[in-house]
């Protein structure tokens, strides 16, 4: 992955932040990996001051952790944190699905169907995990824009980075993608029929199934502390 930053009109710090975020979310930088400032400055073609500002910003997003006497490392999501994230995501996405069925315009419903079509195309002709995550993020962006609940939208947006990391875990499981497509197809069908109650139920079930896969792959801590 070429991390070097071209000089453009947007702020350099923003460009660096976006590029580093993408590297973390795509798996270029793996959880627990130490980030060496000198190496990053050379790869990005920037000063250490700009880099540190960006790392501080990503730290606020929960993607980077600054460990005393070690420096910045890519954050690792613990079993308990993942469990908590899925619980919150399940409640919020159920509300988003219900709200979308009730309030989305016909154009937004059509856009959601089109986003599902892009996911189905990836399933039919497997592409990179990055392409898959981009397509799924597009699906949820449309869902949040049409749910008519700005609080749900803003809270899920705040969670999105860590949710994307967990999606990499759940979607990496064998046969998970076809099941995901089936579950999302049922959600879209419920939305198209404007069945808000069913859309809410199906959204909650979809997150619960994704959580079960991800939590299994993450592995429960010894002694079952996360029960």
mmCIF file of C-alpha atoms in Angstrom:
data_model
loop_
_atom_site.group_PDB
_atom_site.id
_atom_site.type_symbol
_atom_site.label_atom_id
_atom_site.label_comp_id
_atom_site.label_asym_id
_atom_site.label_seq_id
_atom_site.Cartn_x
_atom_site.Cartn_y
_atom_site.Cartn_z
ATOM 1 C CA UNK A 1 0.000 0.000 0.000
ATOM 2 C CA UNK A 2 1.485 3.359 -1.062
ATOM 3 C CA UNK A 3 1.141 5.695 1.911
ATOM 4 C CA UNK A 4 2.907 8.731 0.430
ATOM 5 C CA UNK A 5 0.791 11.882 0.667
ATOM 6 C CA UNK A 6 0.327 14.102 -2.425
ATOM 7 C CA UNK A 7 0.185 17.845 -1.760
ATOM 8 C CA UNK A 8 -3.456 18.827 -2.310
ATOM 9 C CA UNK A 9 -5.826 21.557 -1.154
ATOM 10 C CA UNK A 10 -7.198 19.741 1.920
ATOM 11 C CA UNK A 11 -5.149 20.054 5.095
ATOM 12 C CA UNK A 12 -2.063 17.877 5.266
ATOM 13 C CA UNK A 13 -3.027 16.654 8.725
ATOM 14 C CA UNK A 14 -6.413 15.527 7.422
ATOM 15 C CA UNK A 15 -4.805 13.698 4.508
ATOM 16 C CA UNK A 16 -2.394 11.925 6.838
ATOM 17 C CA UNK A 17 -5.172 11.015 9.250
ATOM 18 C CA UNK A 18 -7.324 9.619 6.449
ATOM 19 C CA UNK A 19 -4.448 7.612 4.973
ATOM 20 C CA UNK A 20 -3.446 6.113 8.333
ATOM 21 C CA UNK A 21 -7.066 5.324 9.191
ATOM 22 C CA UNK A 22 -7.434 3.510 5.884
ATOM 23 C CA UNK A 23 -4.239 1.553 6.554
ATOM 24 C CA UNK A 24 -5.551 0.404 9.944
ATOM 25 C CA UNK A 25 -9.056 -0.448 8.716
ATOM 26 C CA UNK A 26 -7.740 -2.308 5.661
ATOM 27 C CA UNK A 27 -5.401 -4.427 7.775
ATOM 28 C CA UNK A 28 -2.206 -2.934 6.325
ATOM 29 C CA UNK A 29 -1.344 -2.138 9.936
ATOM 30 C CA UNK A 30 -2.484 -5.002 12.148
ATOM 31 C CA UNK A 31 -3.852 -4.859 15.714
ATOM 32 C CA UNK A 32 -1.008 -4.697 18.220
ATOM 33 C CA UNK A 33 1.521 -3.543 15.631
ATOM 34 C CA UNK A 34 3.975 -0.917 16.862
ATOM 35 C CA UNK A 35 4.056 2.232 14.727
ATOM 36 C CA UNK A 36 7.560 3.659 14.391
ATOM 37 C CA UNK A 37 7.309 7.405 13.904
ATOM 38 C CA UNK A 38 10.517 7.720 11.879
ATOM 39 C CA UNK A 39 9.390 5.017 9.453
ATOM 40 C CA UNK A 40 5.920 6.537 9.084
ATOM 41 C CA UNK A 41 7.355 9.989 8.422
ATOM 42 C CA UNK A 42 9.486 8.560 5.627
ATOM 43 C CA UNK A 43 6.610 6.550 4.115
ATOM 44 C CA UNK A 44 4.206 9.490 4.232
ATOM 45 C CA UNK A 45 6.711 12.201 3.369
ATOM 46 C CA UNK A 46 5.715 14.382 6.334
ATOM 47 C CA UNK A 47 7.141 15.949 9.487
ATOM 48 C CA UNK A 48 6.960 14.319 12.891
ATOM 49 C CA UNK A 49 4.754 17.169 14.153
ATOM 50 C CA UNK A 50 2.061 16.456 11.544
ATOM 51 C CA UNK A 51 2.305 12.712 12.206
ATOM 52 C CA UNK A 52 1.844 13.129 15.948
ATOM 53 C CA UNK A 53 -1.224 15.328 15.432
ATOM 54 C CA UNK A 54 -2.755 12.617 13.248
ATOM 55 C CA UNK A 55 -1.892 9.839 15.684
ATOM 56 C CA UNK A 56 -3.514 11.842 18.472
ATOM 57 C CA UNK A 57 -6.673 12.203 16.384
ATOM 58 C CA UNK A 58 -6.762 8.468 15.623
ATOM 59 C CA UNK A 59 -6.210 7.787 19.298
ATOM 60 C CA UNK A 60 -9.415 9.695 20.054
ATOM 61 C CA UNK A 61 -11.172 7.416 17.533
ATOM 62 C CA UNK A 62 -9.907 4.349 19.368
ATOM 63 C CA UNK A 63 -7.729 3.129 16.493
ATOM 64 C CA UNK A 64 -4.338 3.973 17.993
ATOM 65 C CA UNK A 65 -3.156 3.443 21.569
ATOM 66 C CA UNK A 66 -0.137 5.273 22.980
ATOM 67 C CA UNK A 67 1.614 2.897 25.373
ATOM 68 C CA UNK A 68 4.075 4.416 27.874
ATOM 69 C CA UNK A 69 7.725 3.566 27.107
ATOM 70 C CA UNK A 70 6.653 1.875 23.859
ATOM 71 C CA UNK A 71 4.887 4.511 21.799
ATOM 72 C CA UNK A 72 1.905 4.278 19.448
ATOM 73 C CA UNK A 73 0.504 0.876 18.522
ATOM 74 C CA UNK A 74 -2.558 -0.171 16.558
ATOM 75 C CA UNK A 75 -5.354 -0.731 19.060
ATOM 76 C CA UNK A 76 -6.574 -4.245 19.775
ATOM 77 C CA UNK A 77 -10.269 -4.802 20.430
ATOM 78 C CA UNK A 78 -10.700 -7.012 23.476
ATOM 79 C CA UNK A 79 -13.292 -9.761 23.721
ATOM 80 C CA UNK A 80 -15.357 -7.750 26.205
ATOM 81 C CA UNK A 81 -15.138 -4.557 24.168
ATOM 82 C CA UNK A 82 -16.241 -6.426 21.033
ATOM 83 C CA UNK A 83 -19.149 -7.916 22.961
ATOM 84 C CA UNK A 84 -20.178 -4.445 24.142
ATOM 85 C CA UNK A 85 -19.854 -2.941 20.655
ATOM 86 C CA UNK A 86 -22.081 -5.626 19.153
ATOM 87 C CA UNK A 87 -24.704 -5.116 21.863
ATOM 88 C CA UNK A 88 -24.872 -1.383 21.139
ATOM 89 C CA UNK A 89 -24.735 -1.933 17.377
ATOM 90 C CA UNK A 90 -27.583 -4.431 17.535
ATOM 91 C CA UNK A 91 -29.877 -1.983 19.317
ATOM 92 C CA UNK A 92 -28.967 0.963 17.074
ATOM 93 C CA UNK A 93 -29.187 -0.893 13.757
ATOM 94 C CA UNK A 94 -32.582 -2.300 14.720
ATOM 95 C CA UNK A 95 -33.766 1.289 15.203
ATOM 96 C CA UNK A 96 -32.127 2.327 11.925
ATOM 97 C CA UNK A 97 -33.854 -0.452 9.975
ATOM 98 C CA UNK A 98 -37.218 0.393 11.499
ATOM 99 C CA UNK A 99 -36.766 4.111 10.855
ATOM 100 C CA UNK A 100 -35.659 3.548 7.274
ATOM 101 C CA UNK A 101 -38.739 1.438 6.517
ATOM 102 C CA UNK A 102 -40.948 4.185 7.947
ATOM 103 C CA UNK A 103 -39.276 7.331 6.638
ATOM 104 C CA UNK A 104 -36.938 6.665 3.697
ATOM 105 C CA UNK A 105 -37.893 8.092 0.328
ATOM 106 C CA UNK A 106 -38.484 5.768 -2.602
ATOM 107 C CA UNK A 107 -35.169 6.964 -4.061
ATOM 108 C CA UNK A 108 -33.347 6.005 -0.856
ATOM 109 C CA UNK A 109 -34.982 2.565 -0.889
ATOM 110 C CA UNK A 110 -33.837 2.112 -4.482
ATOM 111 C CA UNK A 111 -30.321 3.215 -3.503
ATOM 112 C CA UNK A 112 -30.296 0.623 -0.710
ATOM 113 C CA UNK A 113 -31.331 -2.080 -3.185
ATOM 114 C CA UNK A 114 -28.543 -0.944 -5.535
ATOM 115 C CA UNK A 115 -26.001 -1.107 -2.695
ATOM 116 C CA UNK A 116 -27.145 -4.654 -1.973
ATOM 117 C CA UNK A 117 -26.653 -5.423 -5.670
ATOM 118 C CA UNK A 118 -23.008 -4.342 -5.407
ATOM 119 C CA UNK A 119 -22.530 -6.701 -2.473
ATOM 120 C CA UNK A 120 -24.146 -9.520 -4.426
ATOM 121 C CA UNK A 121 -21.741 -8.846 -7.309
ATOM 122 C CA UNK A 122 -18.779 -9.159 -4.950
ATOM 123 C CA UNK A 123 -20.210 -12.430 -3.627
ATOM 124 C CA UNK A 124 -20.556 -13.757 -7.178
ATOM 125 C CA UNK A 125 -17.031 -12.710 -8.123
ATOM 126 C CA UNK A 126 -14.920 -12.472 -4.949
ATOM 127 C CA UNK A 127 -12.804 -9.341 -4.688
ATOM 128 C CA UNK A 128 -10.564 -7.964 -1.971
ATOM 129 C CA UNK A 129 -11.741 -7.675 1.617
ATOM 130 C CA UNK A 130 -11.223 -3.929 1.260
ATOM 131 C CA UNK A 131 -13.713 -3.767 -1.636
ATOM 132 C CA UNK A 132 -16.187 -5.822 0.359
ATOM 133 C CA UNK A 133 -15.922 -3.571 3.403
ATOM 134 C CA UNK A 134 -16.322 -0.469 1.225
ATOM 135 C CA UNK A 135 -19.497 -1.920 -0.311
ATOM 136 C CA UNK A 136 -20.930 -2.844 3.081
ATOM 137 C CA UNK A 137 -20.089 0.585 4.493
ATOM 138 C CA UNK A 138 -21.951 2.141 1.528
ATOM 139 C CA UNK A 139 -25.000 0.010 2.363
ATOM 140 C CA UNK A 140 -25.021 1.223 5.957
ATOM 141 C CA UNK A 141 -24.359 4.827 4.988
ATOM 142 C CA UNK A 142 -27.564 4.803 2.940
ATOM 143 C CA UNK A 143 -29.440 3.085 5.766
ATOM 144 C CA UNK A 144 -28.370 5.737 8.278
ATOM 145 C CA UNK A 145 -29.099 8.652 5.956
ATOM 146 C CA UNK A 146 -32.668 7.457 5.439
ATOM 147 C CA UNK A 147 -33.578 6.327 8.945
ATOM 148 C CA UNK A 148 -34.643 9.846 10.035
ATOM 149 C CA UNK A 149 -32.870 9.521 13.388
ATOM 150 C CA UNK A 150 -29.800 11.730 13.662
ATOM 151 C CA UNK A 151 -28.868 10.355 17.101
ATOM 152 C CA UNK A 152 -28.794 6.769 15.836
ATOM 153 C CA UNK A 153 -26.812 7.902 12.806
ATOM 154 C CA UNK A 154 -24.224 9.855 14.794
ATOM 155 C CA UNK A 155 -23.749 7.099 17.384
ATOM 156 C CA UNK A 156 -23.262 4.402 14.746
ATOM 157 C CA UNK A 157 -20.893 6.684 12.849
ATOM 158 C CA UNK A 158 -18.771 7.036 15.982
ATOM 159 C CA UNK A 159 -18.667 3.238 16.285
ATOM 160 C CA UNK A 160 -18.016 2.698 12.595
ATOM 161 C CA UNK A 161 -14.228 2.358 12.702
ATOM 162 C CA UNK A 162 -14.270 -0.369 15.331
ATOM 163 C CA UNK A 163 -17.296 -1.993 13.681
ATOM 164 C CA UNK A 164 -15.323 -2.131 10.415
ATOM 165 C CA UNK A 165 -12.474 -3.929 12.179
ATOM 166 C CA UNK A 166 -14.935 -6.439 13.630
ATOM 167 C CA UNK A 167 -16.532 -6.904 10.201
ATOM 168 C CA UNK A 168 -13.131 -7.993 8.916
ATOM 169 C CA UNK A 169 -13.220 -10.717 11.584
ATOM 170 C CA UNK A 170 -16.790 -11.901 10.934
ATOM 171 C CA UNK A 171 -16.616 -11.737 7.123
ATOM 172 C CA UNK A 172 -13.330 -13.663 7.097
ATOM 173 C CA UNK A 173 -15.198 -16.720 8.378
ATOM 174 C CA UNK A 174 -15.891 -19.396 5.783
ATOM 175 C CA UNK A 175 -19.346 -19.098 4.157
ATOM 176 C CA UNK A 176 -20.212 -15.947 6.147
ATOM 177 C CA UNK A 177 -20.537 -13.664 3.111
ATOM 178 C CA UNK A 178 -23.358 -15.634 1.385
ATOM 179 C CA UNK A 179 -25.247 -15.681 4.679
ATOM 180 C CA UNK A 180 -24.694 -11.952 5.085
ATOM 181 C CA UNK A 181 -26.092 -11.328 1.598
ATOM 182 C CA UNK A 182 -29.162 -13.450 2.399
ATOM 183 C CA UNK A 183 -29.775 -11.600 5.669
ATOM 184 C CA UNK A 184 -29.412 -8.180 4.050
ATOM 185 C CA UNK A 185 -31.684 -9.252 1.186
ATOM 186 C CA UNK A 186 -34.402 -10.093 3.696
ATOM 187 C CA UNK A 187 -33.917 -6.703 5.367
ATOM 188 C CA UNK A 188 -34.205 -4.845 2.063
ATOM 189 C CA UNK A 189 -37.318 -6.830 1.121
ATOM 190 C CA UNK A 190 -38.947 -5.910 4.444
ATOM 191 C CA UNK A 191 -38.028 -2.260 3.883
ATOM 192 C CA UNK A 192 -39.427 -2.288 0.345
ATOM 193 C CA UNK A 193 -42.720 -3.577 1.725
ATOM 194 C CA UNK A 194 -42.520 -0.842 4.406
ATOM 195 C CA UNK A 195 -42.764 -3.467 7.140
ATOM 196 C CA UNK A 196 -40.961 -1.535 9.872
ATOM 197 C CA UNK A 197 -41.496 -4.120 12.604
ATOM 198 C CA UNK A 198 -39.994 -6.892 10.475
ATOM 199 C CA UNK A 199 -37.100 -4.684 9.319
ATOM 200 C CA UNK A 200 -36.243 -3.945 12.947
ATOM 201 C CA UNK A 201 -36.348 -7.640 13.864
ATOM 202 C CA UNK A 202 -34.223 -8.705 10.887
ATOM 203 C CA UNK A 203 -31.595 -6.008 11.516
ATOM 204 C CA UNK A 204 -31.227 -7.141 15.126
ATOM 205 C CA UNK A 205 -30.924 -10.782 14.040
ATOM 206 C CA UNK A 206 -28.322 -9.917 11.390
ATOM 207 C CA UNK A 207 -26.081 -8.199 13.950
ATOM 208 C CA UNK A 208 -26.556 -11.065 16.422
ATOM 209 C CA UNK A 209 -25.409 -13.596 13.805
ATOM 210 C CA UNK A 210 -22.402 -11.483 12.825
ATOM 211 C CA UNK A 211 -21.533 -11.115 16.505
ATOM 212 C CA UNK A 212 -21.662 -14.874 17.082
ATOM 213 C CA UNK A 213 -19.176 -15.455 14.268
ATOM 214 C CA UNK A 214 -16.818 -12.663 15.300
ATOM 215 C CA UNK A 215 -16.860 -13.578 18.986
ATOM 216 C CA UNK A 216 -16.093 -17.200 18.138
ATOM 217 C CA UNK A 217 -13.126 -16.107 16.027
ATOM 218 C CA UNK A 218 -11.896 -13.714 18.684
ATOM 219 C CA UNK A 219 -11.987 -16.482 21.275
ATOM 220 C CA UNK A 220 -13.418 -16.122 24.776
ATOM 221 C CA UNK A 221 -10.866 -15.230 27.484
ATOM 222 C CA UNK A 222 -9.755 -18.054 29.742
ATOM 223 C CA UNK A 223 -12.064 -18.483 32.705
ATOM 224 C CA UNK A 224 -15.045 -16.939 30.880
ATOM 225 C CA UNK A 225 -14.548 -13.467 32.366
ATOM 226 C CA UNK A 226 -16.582 -11.936 29.562
ATOM 227 C CA UNK A 227 -19.833 -13.756 30.335
#
